[in-house]
Tab-separated table of C-alpha atoms in Angstrom:
chain	number	residue	atom	x	y	z
A	1	MET	CA	43.112	13.943	22.839
A	2	ILE	CA	40.887	16.337	24.819
A	3	TRP	CA	38.692	13.345	25.633
A	4	PHE	CA	41.712	11.538	27.108
A	5	ARG	CA	42.473	14.443	29.173
A	6	MET	CA	39.166	14.847	30.521
A	7	ILE	CA	39.032	11.208	31.512
A	8	MET	CA	42.231	11.587	33.351
A	9	ILE	CA	40.946	14.580	35.387
A	10	ALA	CA	37.606	12.763	36.138
A	11	MET	CA	39.512	9.824	37.469
A	12	PHE	CA	41.812	11.919	39.446
A	13	SER	CA	39.017	14.043	41.049
A	14	VAL	CA	36.958	10.895	41.841
A	15	THR	CA	40.073	9.351	43.597
A	16	ALA	CA	40.744	12.571	45.550
A	17	LEU	CA	37.156	12.861	46.616
A	18	SER	CA	37.044	9.160	47.809
A	19	LEU	CA	40.211	9.776	49.769
A	20	LEU	CA	38.817	12.980	51.318
A	21	SER	CA	35.594	11.312	52.246
A	22	TYR	CA	37.422	8.415	53.877
A	23	GLN	CA	39.611	10.683	55.872
A	24	GLY	CA	36.583	12.677	56.849
A	25	THR	CA	34.695	9.659	58.197
A	26	GLU	CA	37.992	8.567	60.030
A	27	ILE	CA	38.281	11.914	61.720
A	28	TYR	CA	34.501	11.867	62.493
A	29	HIS	CA	34.777	8.460	64.304
A	30	ALA	CA	37.886	9.683	66.197
A	31	PHE	CA	35.971	12.786	67.405
A	32	LEU	CA	33.045	10.446	68.422
A	33	GLU	CA	35.382	8.307	70.479
A	34	PHE	CA	37.026	11.090	72.046
A	35	PHE	CA	33.745	12.711	73.268
A	36	ASN	CA	32.308	9.371	74.222
A	37	LYS	CA	35.330	8.792	76.648
A	38	GLU	CA	34.731	11.982	78.534
């Protein structure tokens, strides 16, 4: 049972990290476009 819980936590953390990195790259590109327009 503890293996199942560890796998669920690992999957959740991986999806959260991928979403955070995707948002981070989106914000980074938005900042680049904003500063390039100036």
